[in-house]
mmCIF file of C-alpha atoms in Angstrom:
data_model
loop_
_atom_site.group_PDB
_atom_site.id
_atom_site.type_symbol
_atom_site.label_atom_id
_atom_site.label_comp_id
_atom_site.label_asym_id
_atom_site.label_seq_id
_atom_site.Cartn_x
_atom_site.Cartn_y
_atom_site.Cartn_z
ATOM 1 C CA MET A 1082 -90.006 179.037 -101.803
ATOM 2 C CA MET A 1083 -87.577 177.815 -104.427
ATOM 3 C CA SER A 1084 -86.814 180.257 -107.212
ATOM 4 C CA ALA A 1085 -86.208 178.611 -110.580
ATOM 5 C CA ASN A 1086 -86.208 179.458 -114.249
ATOM 6 C CA PHE A 1087 -88.915 177.129 -115.481
ATOM 7 C CA ASP A 1088 -88.037 177.909 -119.100
ATOM 8 C CA ASP A 1089 -85.133 175.545 -118.377
ATOM 9 C CA LEU A 1090 -86.492 171.984 -118.495
ATOM 10 C CA SER A 1091 -83.715 170.681 -116.250
ATOM 11 C CA ALA A 1092 -84.589 173.206 -113.522
ATOM 12 C CA ALA A 1093 -88.314 172.493 -113.809
ATOM 13 C CA VAL A 1094 -87.752 168.744 -113.458
ATOM 14 C CA ARG A 1095 -85.377 169.173 -110.528
ATOM 15 C CA TYR A 1096 -87.986 171.376 -108.812
ATOM 16 C CA ALA A 1097 -90.699 168.745 -109.416
ATOM 17 C CA LEU A 1098 -88.488 165.909 -108.124
ATOM 18 C CA GLU A 1099 -87.502 167.816 -104.978
ATOM 19 C CA THR A 1100 -90.965 169.171 -104.125
ATOM 20 C CA THR A 1101 -92.590 165.743 -104.436
ATOM 21 C CA ARG A 1102 -89.758 164.279 -102.349
ATOM 22 C CA ALA A 1103 -88.777 161.849 -105.090
ATOM 23 C CA THR A 1104 -85.257 163.202 -104.591
ATOM 24 C CA THR A 1105 -83.514 165.107 -101.867
ATOM 25 C CA VAL A 1106 -80.258 166.998 -101.665
ATOM 26 C CA CYS A 1107 -77.603 165.829 -99.199
ATOM 27 C CA PRO A 1108 -77.559 168.321 -96.313
ATOM 28 C CA PHE A 1109 -73.738 168.177 -96.272
ATOM 29 C CA HIS A 1110 -73.007 168.041 -100.023
ATOM 30 C CA ASP A 1111 -75.439 170.304 -101.891
ATOM 31 C CA GLU A 1112 -74.171 169.046 -105.255
ATOM 32 C CA VAL A 1113 -75.356 165.479 -104.471
ATOM 33 C CA MET A 1114 -78.931 164.600 -105.406
ATOM 34 C CA ILE A 1115 -80.249 161.458 -103.715
ATOM 35 C CA ARG A 1116 -82.983 159.283 -105.201
ATOM 36 C CA VAL A 1117 -85.406 158.337 -102.447
ATOM 37 C CA GLY A 1118 -86.778 155.296 -104.297
ATOM 38 C CA ASP A 1119 -90.482 156.137 -104.004
ATOM 39 C CA ASP A 1120 -92.230 155.178 -107.254
ATOM 40 C CA ALA A 1121 -95.373 157.132 -106.351
ATOM 41 C CA ALA A 1122 -93.341 160.289 -105.689
ATOM 42 C CA GLU A 1123 -91.520 159.850 -109.012
ATOM 43 C CA SER A 1124 -94.836 159.498 -110.861
ATOM 44 C CA HIS A 1125 -96.172 162.550 -109.055
ATOM 45 C CA ALA A 1126 -93.016 164.485 -110.031
ATOM 46 C CA TYR A 1127 -93.610 163.614 -113.695
ATOM 47 C CA GLU A 1128 -97.205 164.856 -113.503
ATOM 48 C CA ARG A 1129 -96.113 168.037 -111.709
ATOM 49 C CA ALA A 1130 -93.305 168.739 -114.194
ATOM 50 C CA LYS A 1131 -95.700 168.304 -117.150
ATOM 51 C CA ARG A 1132 -97.885 171.064 -115.700
ATOM 52 C CA ILE A 1133 -95.133 173.604 -115.005
ATOM 53 C CA LEU A 1134 -95.523 176.465 -117.433
ATOM 54 C CA LYS A 1135 -92.696 178.335 -119.077
ATOM 55 C CA SER A 1136 -92.677 182.136 -119.071
ATOM 56 C CA ASP A 1137 -94.524 182.167 -122.419
ATOM 57 C CA GLY A 1138 -97.412 180.184 -120.902
ATOM 58 C CA THR A 1139 -96.634 176.888 -122.655
ATOM 59 C CA ALA A 1140 -95.681 173.595 -121.051
ATOM 60 C CA HIS A 1141 -92.660 171.448 -121.816
ATOM 61 C CA GLN A 1142 -93.271 168.476 -124.116
ATOM 62 C CA PRO A 1143 -94.255 165.337 -122.125
ATOM 63 C CA ASP A 1144 -91.641 163.165 -123.876
ATOM 64 C CA ALA A 1145 -88.919 165.697 -123.062
ATOM 65 C CA VAL A 1146 -90.091 165.801 -119.427
ATOM 66 C CA ARG A 1147 -90.025 161.994 -119.237
ATOM 67 C CA GLN A 1148 -86.508 161.847 -120.677
ATOM 68 C CA GLU A 1149 -85.208 164.556 -118.341
ATOM 69 C CA ILE A 1150 -86.713 162.869 -115.275
ATOM 70 C CA GLY A 1151 -85.083 159.619 -116.346
ATOM 71 C CA ARG A 1152 -81.750 161.370 -116.826
ATOM 72 C CA GLN A 1153 -81.856 163.083 -113.428
ATOM 73 C CA LEU A 1154 -82.943 159.921 -111.604
ATOM 74 C CA ALA A 1155 -80.194 157.938 -113.356
ATOM 75 C CA ILE A 1156 -77.457 160.291 -112.138
ATOM 76 C CA ALA A 1157 -78.851 160.607 -108.598
ATOM 77 C CA ALA A 1158 -77.271 158.548 -105.835
ATOM 78 C CA ASP A 1159 -79.487 155.668 -104.684
ATOM 79 C CA GLY A 1160 -80.717 156.201 -101.142
ATOM 80 C CA ARG A 1161 -77.537 157.586 -99.575
ATOM 81 C CA CYS A 1162 -74.900 160.186 -100.296
ATOM 82 C CA PRO A 1163 -71.740 158.443 -101.529
ATOM 83 C CA LYS A 1164 -69.578 161.302 -100.195
ATOM 84 C CA CYS A 1165 -71.004 160.871 -96.691
ATOM 85 C CA ASP A 1166 -70.513 157.087 -96.904
ATOM 86 C CA ARG A 1167 -66.823 157.594 -97.854
ATOM 87 C CA THR A 1168 -66.112 159.999 -94.995
ATOM 88 C CA GLY A 1169 -68.011 157.851 -92.478
ATOM 89 C CA ALA A 1170 -66.223 154.616 -93.485
ATOM 90 C CA ALA A 1171 -62.957 155.598 -91.772
ATOM 91 C CA GLY A 1172 -64.344 155.070 -88.264
#
């Protein structure tokens, strides 16, 4: 089970994206988040993130959740790890 500080909106959204399989982490480059491209999973991640409670029992604001999901999806690599593609291109 993933341990995260859900008071941190960024961590809560990352958890929701990963657990709904909207994103995945490259098995060789753990700093690279990969966007899977599944609209249903992304919608599910938004719904899950809206329901994650902070330690004080409140939820994050839906607009803030939406913006953070958009930010994380925008910086994620599309479909493939660019670092793996670079290292594999030499062959």
